[in-house]
Amino acid sequence: MSLRSAPSRLLALLLIVAFAGAGCSKFKDKDADEGVPVEQLYEKAHKSMTNGNWAAAETTFKRLVAQYPYGPYTEQALVETAYAQYKAGKHDDAISSIDRFIRTYPTHKNIAYMYYLRGLSNSSRDTVFLQKVWTLDASRRDLATPLQAFNDFSIVADRYPNSRYAADARQRMMGLRDMFARHELDTALYYLRRTAYVAAAERAKFLLETYPQSSYQNDAVATLAAAYEGLGNDVLAADARRVLQLNDPGHPFLAGKWPDYPSNWRKLNPFAGEKSALDND
């Protein structure tokens, strides 16, 4: 073999390898779901959902919608996409998907479910990480998204009272009302501890008027009694005590053991977690 021909053959070999590599890369980059019938795409995504692979399910459902933008499979894929995002903890994405669906299909047969799912997503948004990692009380966080969740569940209960989601929506509304009531009570106790008795009484009255029959109703009456005692208004304090004695004769306030505030030393421990007087009830 001629020495002069060796470089030429080497160059030819490199070109072959380069073209072969490019061909393999192009083959690998080809979308495996391209051109797959809509029924098969839906079954593939649904299987991912069954296996709890939410990311794969979301990807396949989105591919289905992109390839087949109309039809019953597409509508159901949009519903399932939002659910997969919710289960994956992508609550903002889920809410965006739900809002688009509601705007596009306002009279869809699954519209009650979509409002319900939006309520679930709003209930979990913003607070889920803090609650899981630091076990913080959601009632002491920003209540904007829980309030939105309450509105979502209210839509389900009021507009679609016969839907399969209405009963659970009402139960969740009751839980959220208790969260809102606790938020007000925590604030009232904060004022009470700092001898801001007028502010404490106002928040306790607001709780009683806005969230009647909540789990914290008797605590609010006890707060009123303590605030009136602090203000030196014996008549109103006695009235509040009488109401509390009638409705909750075993309440610790009547024995002088409430509110039981956390120790100031607890604030010095960064790992102690958040706690209020209500945590000792």
Tab-separated table of C-alpha atoms in Angstrom:
chain	number	residue	atom	x	y	z
A	1	MET	CA	0.000	0.000	0.000
A	2	SER	CA	1.292	3.435	-0.916
A	3	LEU	CA	2.168	5.707	1.952
A	4	ARG	CA	0.513	8.597	0.107
A	5	SER	CA	-2.863	6.814	0.030
A	6	ALA	CA	-2.959	6.259	3.837
A	7	PRO	CA	-4.087	9.827	4.721
A	8	SER	CA	-6.800	9.666	2.049
A	9	ARG	CA	-8.155	6.397	3.382
A	10	LEU	CA	-8.060	7.723	6.949
A	11	LEU	CA	-10.019	10.807	5.879
A	12	ALA	CA	-12.594	8.662	4.121
A	13	LEU	CA	-12.993	6.492	7.235
A	14	LEU	CA	-13.516	9.560	9.446
A	15	LEU	CA	-16.166	10.884	7.067
A	16	ILE	CA	-18.021	7.567	7.163
A	17	VAL	CA	-17.964	7.522	10.958
A	18	ALA	CA	-19.172	11.135	11.108
A	19	PHE	CA	-22.098	10.509	8.754
A	20	ALA	CA	-23.025	7.318	10.582
A	21	GLY	CA	-22.983	9.136	13.915
A	22	ALA	CA	-25.151	11.897	12.529
A	23	GLY	CA	-27.588	9.346	11.204
A	24	CYS	CA	-27.824	7.558	14.571
A	25	SER	CA	-28.291	10.873	16.354
A	26	LYS	CA	-31.098	11.833	14.020
A	27	PHE	CA	-32.708	8.459	14.586
A	28	LYS	CA	-32.462	8.789	18.363
A	29	ASP	CA	-33.827	12.323	18.349
A	30	LYS	CA	-36.949	11.246	16.513
A	31	ASP	CA	-39.997	11.486	18.779
A	32	ALA	CA	-41.164	7.963	19.546
A	33	ASP	CA	-44.757	9.202	19.924
A	34	GLU	CA	-44.886	10.985	16.576
A	35	GLY	CA	-47.690	9.607	14.428
A	36	VAL	CA	-48.934	7.204	17.119
A	37	PRO	CA	-52.771	6.880	17.057
A	38	VAL	CA	-54.604	8.930	19.650
A	39	GLU	CA	-55.996	5.845	21.413
A	40	GLN	CA	-52.504	4.397	21.917
A	41	LEU	CA	-51.131	7.717	23.170
A	42	TYR	CA	-53.945	7.970	25.690
A	43	GLU	CA	-53.405	4.411	26.894
A	44	LYS	CA	-49.672	5.032	27.273
A	45	ALA	CA	-50.263	8.171	29.335
A	46	HIS	CA	-52.947	6.485	31.407
A	47	LYS	CA	-50.590	3.599	32.178
A	48	SER	CA	-48.001	6.107	33.407
A	49	MET	CA	-50.672	7.595	35.666
A	50	THR	CA	-51.527	4.162	37.035
A	51	ASN	CA	-47.857	3.592	37.836
A	52	GLY	CA	-47.573	6.974	39.544
A	53	ASN	CA	-45.176	8.323	36.933
A	54	TRP	CA	-46.746	11.783	36.815
A	55	ALA	CA	-43.993	13.424	34.762
A	56	ALA	CA	-44.218	10.815	31.995
A	57	ALA	CA	-48.008	11.022	32.012
A	58	GLU	CA	-47.927	14.804	31.691
A	59	THR	CA	-45.451	14.626	28.801
A	60	THR	CA	-47.497	12.060	26.872
A	61	PHE	CA	-50.806	13.821	27.452
A	62	LYS	CA	-49.263	17.057	26.169
A	63	ARG	CA	-47.978	15.213	23.103
A	64	LEU	CA	-51.486	13.869	22.504
A	65	VAL	CA	-52.990	17.364	22.687
A	66	ALA	CA	-50.315	18.735	20.338
A	67	GLN	CA	-50.905	16.028	17.725
A	68	TYR	CA	-54.694	15.800	18.103
A	69	PRO	CA	-55.981	19.231	19.210
A	70	TYR	CA	-59.668	18.272	18.976
A	71	GLY	CA	-61.844	15.423	20.118
A	72	PRO	CA	-62.938	13.582	23.284
A	73	TYR	CA	-59.479	12.097	23.893
A	74	THR	CA	-57.993	15.579	23.782
A	75	GLU	CA	-60.498	16.973	26.275
A	76	GLN	CA	-59.854	14.115	28.685
A	77	ALA	CA	-56.099	14.496	28.190
A	78	LEU	CA	-56.362	18.126	29.289
A	79	VAL	CA	-58.174	17.037	32.457
A	80	GLU	CA	-55.601	14.326	33.152
A	81	THR	CA	-52.707	16.732	32.517
A	82	ALA	CA	-53.956	19.012	35.288
A	83	TYR	CA	-54.358	16.039	37.632
A	84	ALA	CA	-50.847	14.758	36.879
A	85	GLN	CA	-49.420	18.208	37.586
A	86	TYR	CA	-51.334	18.388	40.862
A	87	LYS	CA	-50.092	14.951	41.957
A	88	ALA	CA	-46.520	15.923	41.036
A	89	GLY	CA	-46.753	18.966	43.321
A	90	LYS	CA	-46.726	21.395	40.372
A	91	HIS	CA	-49.663	23.332	41.748
A	92	ASP	CA	-49.113	26.545	39.781
A	93	ASP	CA	-48.945	24.561	36.532
A	94	ALA	CA	-52.048	22.606	37.498
A	95	ILE	CA	-53.999	25.806	38.179
A	96	SER	CA	-52.886	27.279	34.846
A	97	SER	CA	-54.038	24.121	33.030
A	98	ILE	CA	-57.362	24.152	34.883
A	99	ASP	CA	-57.989	27.822	34.118
A	100	ARG	CA	-57.345	27.225	30.411
A	101	PHE	CA	-59.736	24.275	30.436
A	102	ILE	CA	-62.478	26.269	32.191
A	103	ARG	CA	-62.125	29.110	29.686
A	104	THR	CA	-62.207	26.721	26.718
A	105	TYR	CA	-64.914	24.306	27.925
A	106	PRO	CA	-67.129	26.234	30.403
A	107	THR	CA	-70.013	23.759	30.041
A	108	HIS	CA	-67.975	20.544	29.915
A	109	LYS	CA	-69.324	17.522	31.779
A	110	ASN	CA	-66.187	17.518	33.963
A	111	ILE	CA	-66.309	21.220	34.837
A	112	ALA	CA	-67.325	20.549	38.463
A	113	TYR	CA	-64.315	18.281	38.848
A	114	MET	CA	-62.000	20.948	37.453
A	115	TYR	CA	-63.203	23.517	39.999
A	116	TYR	CA	-62.775	20.866	42.688
A	117	LEU	CA	-59.255	20.075	41.488
A	118	ARG	CA	-58.436	23.777	41.473
A	119	GLY	CA	-59.568	23.916	45.084
A	120	LEU	CA	-57.252	21.029	45.962
A	121	SER	CA	-54.360	22.725	44.190
A	122	ASN	CA	-54.972	26.057	45.870
A	123	SER	CA	-55.238	24.316	49.245
A	124	SER	CA	-51.757	22.890	48.750
A	125	ARG	CA	-50.073	25.785	46.974
A	126	ASP	CA	-47.482	27.899	48.854
A	127	THR	CA	-47.795	26.067	52.176
A	128	VAL	CA	-47.068	22.484	51.172
A	129	PHE	CA	-43.269	22.757	51.370
A	130	LEU	CA	-43.291	24.635	54.663
A	131	GLN	CA	-45.713	22.184	56.243
A	132	LYS	CA	-43.778	19.108	55.140
A	133	VAL	CA	-40.333	20.382	56.076
A	134	TRP	CA	-40.950	22.604	59.091
A	135	THR	CA	-44.447	21.462	60.158
A	136	LEU	CA	-45.656	25.053	60.279
A	137	ASP	CA	-49.313	25.811	60.901
A	138	ALA	CA	-50.968	26.925	57.650
A	139	SER	CA	-53.316	29.222	59.583
A	140	ARG	CA	-50.291	31.433	60.376
A	141	ARG	CA	-49.249	31.719	56.720
A	142	ASP	CA	-50.617	34.014	54.013
A	143	LEU	CA	-54.253	32.985	53.575
A	144	ALA	CA	-54.690	34.252	49.994
A	145	THR	CA	-54.523	30.816	48.352
A	146	PRO	CA	-56.598	29.017	51.043
A	147	LEU	CA	-59.235	31.729	50.514
A	148	GLN	CA	-59.143	31.006	46.789
A	149	ALA	CA	-59.487	27.303	47.559
A	150	PHE	CA	-62.543	28.083	49.702
A	151	ASN	CA	-64.062	29.981	46.760
A	152	ASP	CA	-63.324	27.055	44.419
A	153	PHE	CA	-65.008	24.550	46.734
A	154	SER	CA	-67.895	26.986	47.194
A	155	ILE	CA	-68.443	27.018	43.417
A	156	VAL	CA	-68.611	23.228	43.407
A	157	ALA	CA	-71.040	23.125	46.339
A	158	ASP	CA	-73.298	25.929	45.088
A	159	ARG	CA	-73.304	25.500	41.307
A	160	TYR	CA	-73.037	21.729	41.175
A	161	PRO	CA	-74.735	20.501	44.376
A	162	ASN	CA	-75.576	17.124	42.846
A	163	SER	CA	-72.079	16.362	41.601
A	164	ARG	CA	-70.015	13.613	43.207
A	165	TYR	CA	-67.579	16.247	44.504
A	166	ALA	CA	-70.058	18.501	46.297
A	167	ALA	CA	-70.113	16.664	49.634
A	168	ASP	CA	-66.332	16.560	49.936
A	169	ALA	CA	-66.115	20.206	48.840
A	170	ARG	CA	-68.410	21.161	51.728
A	171	GLN	CA	-66.272	19.199	54.175
A	172	ARG	CA	-63.146	20.956	52.940
A	173	MET	CA	-64.873	24.313	53.260
A	174	MET	CA	-65.556	23.542	56.919
A	175	GLY	CA	-61.880	22.695	57.456
A	176	LEU	CA	-60.814	25.916	55.764
A	177	ARG	CA	-63.266	27.937	57.876
A	178	ASP	CA	-61.629	26.489	60.971
A	179	MET	CA	-58.227	27.483	59.584
A	180	PHE	CA	-59.428	31.046	59.058
A	181	ALA	CA	-60.968	31.106	62.543
A	182	ARG	CA	-57.736	29.870	64.087
A	183	HIS	CA	-55.840	32.587	62.248
A	184	GLU	CA	-58.094	35.208	63.813
A	185	LEU	CA	-57.761	33.631	67.256
A	186	ASP	CA	-53.975	33.443	67.006
A	187	THR	CA	-53.969	37.140	66.184
A	188	ALA	CA	-56.293	37.927	69.102
A	189	LEU	CA	-54.067	35.992	71.503
A	190	TYR	CA	-51.034	37.842	70.162
A	191	TYR	CA	-52.695	41.134	71.079
A	192	LEU	CA	-53.872	39.746	74.412
A	193	ARG	CA	-50.347	38.724	75.416
A	194	ARG	CA	-49.136	42.235	74.638
A	195	THR	CA	-51.976	43.766	76.696
A	196	ALA	CA	-53.556	45.295	73.581
A	197	TYR	CA	-56.941	44.396	75.010
A	198	VAL	CA	-59.127	46.442	72.666
A	199	ALA	CA	-57.499	44.887	69.589
A	200	ALA	CA	-57.778	41.410	71.158
A	201	ALA	CA	-61.486	41.883	71.850
A	202	GLU	CA	-62.128	43.171	68.324
A	203	ARG	CA	-60.465	40.156	66.704
A	204	ALA	CA	-62.341	37.754	68.971
A	205	LYS	CA	-65.668	39.416	68.096
A	206	PHE	CA	-64.766	39.331	64.395
A	207	LEU	CA	-64.143	35.590	64.686
A	208	LEU	CA	-67.491	34.977	66.379
A	209	GLU	CA	-69.387	37.034	63.809
A	210	THR	CA	-67.586	35.792	60.684
A	211	TYR	CA	-67.064	32.112	61.543
A	212	PRO	CA	-69.963	31.104	63.811
A	213	GLN	CA	-69.945	27.535	65.105
A	214	SER	CA	-66.248	27.100	64.303
A	215	SER	CA	-64.052	24.828	66.400
A	216	TYR	CA	-62.581	27.943	68.051
A	217	GLN	CA	-65.822	29.589	69.106
A	218	ASN	CA	-65.390	28.896	72.818
A	219	ASP	CA	-61.760	30.000	72.717
A	220	ALA	CA	-62.919	33.279	71.182
A	221	VAL	CA	-65.387	33.784	74.056
A	222	ALA	CA	-62.581	33.055	76.532
A	223	THR	CA	-60.421	35.637	74.759
A	224	LEU	CA	-63.226	38.161	75.066
A	225	ALA	CA	-63.502	37.483	78.807
A	226	ALA	CA	-59.739	37.881	79.277
A	227	ALA	CA	-59.660	41.084	77.210
A	228	TYR	CA	-62.550	42.625	79.130
A	229	GLU	CA	-60.883	41.696	82.405
A	230	GLY	CA	-57.741	43.432	81.198
A	231	LEU	CA	-59.777	46.510	80.323
A	232	GLY	CA	-61.425	46.483	83.762
A	233	ASN	CA	-64.903	46.016	82.288
A	234	ASP	CA	-66.289	43.627	84.887
A	235	VAL	CA	-69.794	43.530	83.428
A	236	LEU	CA	-68.757	42.391	79.942
A	237	ALA	CA	-66.131	40.051	81.397
A	238	ALA	CA	-68.785	38.411	83.579
A	239	ASP	CA	-71.136	38.061	80.602
A	240	ALA	CA	-68.408	36.355	78.546
A	241	ARG	CA	-67.592	34.031	81.461
A	242	ARG	CA	-71.250	33.114	81.826
A	243	VAL	CA	-71.541	32.244	78.109
A	244	LEU	CA	-68.370	30.164	78.299
A	245	GLN	CA	-69.561	28.366	81.431
A	246	LEU	CA	-72.811	27.516	79.674
A	247	ASN	CA	-71.258	26.237	76.426
A	248	ASP	CA	-67.956	24.776	77.630
A	249	PRO	CA	-67.860	24.335	81.429
A	250	GLY	CA	-64.569	22.459	81.206
A	251	HIS	CA	-62.689	25.176	79.356
A	252	PRO	CA	-59.271	25.755	81.003
A	253	PHE	CA	-59.817	29.530	81.067
A	254	LEU	CA	-62.435	29.062	83.794
A	255	ALA	CA	-59.753	27.387	85.931
A	256	GLY	CA	-57.218	30.128	85.243
A	257	LYS	CA	-55.113	27.873	82.959
A	258	TRP	CA	-55.701	29.524	79.577
A	259	PRO	CA	-54.185	30.843	77.407
A	260	ASP	CA	-51.068	28.752	78.006
A	261	TYR	CA	-48.447	30.639	76.001
A	262	PRO	CA	-45.215	28.936	74.869
A	263	SER	CA	-42.150	29.746	76.927
A	264	ASN	CA	-40.014	32.681	75.780
A	265	TRP	CA	-37.049	30.309	75.881
A	266	ARG	CA	-38.596	28.397	72.981
A	267	LYS	CA	-38.014	31.375	70.699
A	268	LEU	CA	-34.283	31.039	71.235
A	269	ASN	CA	-34.261	27.504	69.785
A	270	PRO	CA	-34.212	27.720	65.955
A	271	PHE	CA	-35.203	24.031	65.683
A	272	ALA	CA	-38.145	24.129	68.078
A	273	GLY	CA	-40.699	24.853	65.374
A	274	GLU	CA	-43.578	27.297	65.454
A	275	LYS	CA	-46.044	27.111	68.326
A	276	SER	CA	-48.865	29.200	69.766
A	277	ALA	CA	-51.011	29.109	72.886
A	278	LEU	CA	-53.525	27.002	70.946
A	279	ASP	CA	-51.048	24.144	70.534
A	280	ASN	CA	-51.308	23.417	74.266
A	281	ASP	CA	-55.088	22.936	74.230
